[in-house]
Amino acid sequence: MLLRGKVTFAVIMGRHTKIYPEKYKEDASTTIIIDEYTGLSEVRDYLTEFLPEAAYYDRNVYDETSRKTGQELAFDVDPENIACPIHGTLADKMRRHQGLSFCKIELNMVKEQAARLYEHLETQFSNMKIVYSGRGFHIHVFDPETYTFSQKERQQIARKVKEKGFQIDEWVTTGDMRLIRLPYSLHGLVSRIVIPVEKGELERFDPIHDERCIPKFLGSRVTF
Ligand SMILES: [Zn+2]
């Protein structure tokens, strides 16, 4: 039985967007850790106070004394790892200063990869969730035994998945990147809400027009 303390959260107010509440100017680019709170409503208060461009939670699991006892296993598929037949690789796009942009073909390729990866992982794991990350997709694994996988086991899993042809961000699976986007938070760089997506709806899922992903502040002014 995994003894679980509190979840740690983190926010970045305006590192990339340069949009932040004026009074927090000094900390606008800092990763702010939220680990002292009495309940989730207090976490929400922090989020509405900081109005961050990005909110994360820490996949590490800690016990009551803040000792790390495990980590949630996750996989990250996003357009950065995909070579587009028209726009090329991330390096090609960076040369044109389009490193953050991605097209419909890339989105479809990412969706297909996420769906196939989910099916592949289903042979090993039984409790998983797909989350639209604002760009690509995260697959979270909640099977209890995975939390205590060693670093070596995680590296093996990542390697095997890559050998199967999946283009994942390895450092998410190996655990080197412990922060992952908080579902239902805003991805401020693309102005989309991070939401869970059922496997069955993945194929027709359209984050550009899906109302669940469109923040209220955009209202009807959504243009593309
Ligand atoms: Zn493209």
mmCIF file with all atom_site columns, N, CA, C and O and ligand atoms in Angstrom, residues 84 87 103 106, ligand 1:
data_model
loop_
_atom_site.group_PDB
_atom_site.id
_atom_site.type_symbol
_atom_site.label_atom_id
_atom_site.label_alt_id
_atom_site.label_comp_id
_atom_site.label_asym_id
_atom_site.label_entity_id
_atom_site.label_seq_id
_atom_site.pdbx_PDB_ins_code
_atom_site.Cartn_x
_atom_site.Cartn_y
_atom_site.Cartn_z
_atom_site.occupancy
_atom_site.B_iso_or_equiv
_atom_site.pdbx_formal_charge
_atom_site.auth_seq_id
_atom_site.auth_comp_id
_atom_site.auth_asym_id
_atom_site.auth_atom_id
_atom_site.pdbx_PDB_model_num
ATOM   1  N  N  . CYS A 1 84  ? 6.532  16.479 -39.931 1.00 0.00 ? 84  CYS A N  1
ATOM   2  C  CA . CYS A 1 84  ? 5.394  16.727 -40.823 1.00 0.00 ? 84  CYS A CA 1
ATOM   3  C  C  . CYS A 1 84  ? 5.838  16.587 -42.282 1.00 0.00 ? 84  CYS A C  1
ATOM   4  O  O  . CYS A 1 84  ? 6.903  17.072 -42.643 1.00 0.00 ? 84  CYS A O  1
ATOM   5  N  N  . HIS A 1 87  ? 5.832  20.473 -43.271 1.00 0.00 ? 87  HIS A N  1
ATOM   6  C  CA . HIS A 1 87  ? 6.632  21.443 -42.518 1.00 0.00 ? 87  HIS A CA 1
ATOM   7  C  C  . HIS A 1 87  ? 7.917  20.881 -41.918 1.00 0.00 ? 87  HIS A C  1
ATOM   8  O  O  . HIS A 1 87  ? 8.710  21.614 -41.351 1.00 0.00 ? 87  HIS A O  1
ATOM   9  N  N  . CYS A 1 103 ? 0.517  22.093 -37.623 1.00 0.00 ? 103 CYS A N  1
ATOM   10 C  CA . CYS A 1 103 ? -0.602 22.126 -38.568 1.00 0.00 ? 103 CYS A CA 1
ATOM   11 C  C  . CYS A 1 103 ? -1.569 20.973 -38.315 1.00 0.00 ? 103 CYS A C  1
ATOM   12 O  O  . CYS A 1 103 ? -1.356 20.128 -37.464 1.00 0.00 ? 103 CYS A O  1
ATOM   13 N  N  . GLU A 1 106 ? -0.135 17.480 -38.607 1.00 0.00 ? 106 GLU A N  1
ATOM   14 C  CA . GLU A 1 106 ? 0.625  17.099 -37.407 1.00 0.00 ? 106 GLU A CA 1
ATOM   15 C  C  . GLU A 1 106 ? -0.313 16.724 -36.264 1.00 0.00 ? 106 GLU A C  1
ATOM   16 O  O  . GLU A 1 106 ? -0.077 15.759 -35.548 1.00 0.00 ? 106 GLU A O  1
HETATM 17 ZN ZN . ZN  B 2 .   ? 2.831  20.517 -40.778 1.00 0.00 ? 1   ZN  B ZN 1
#
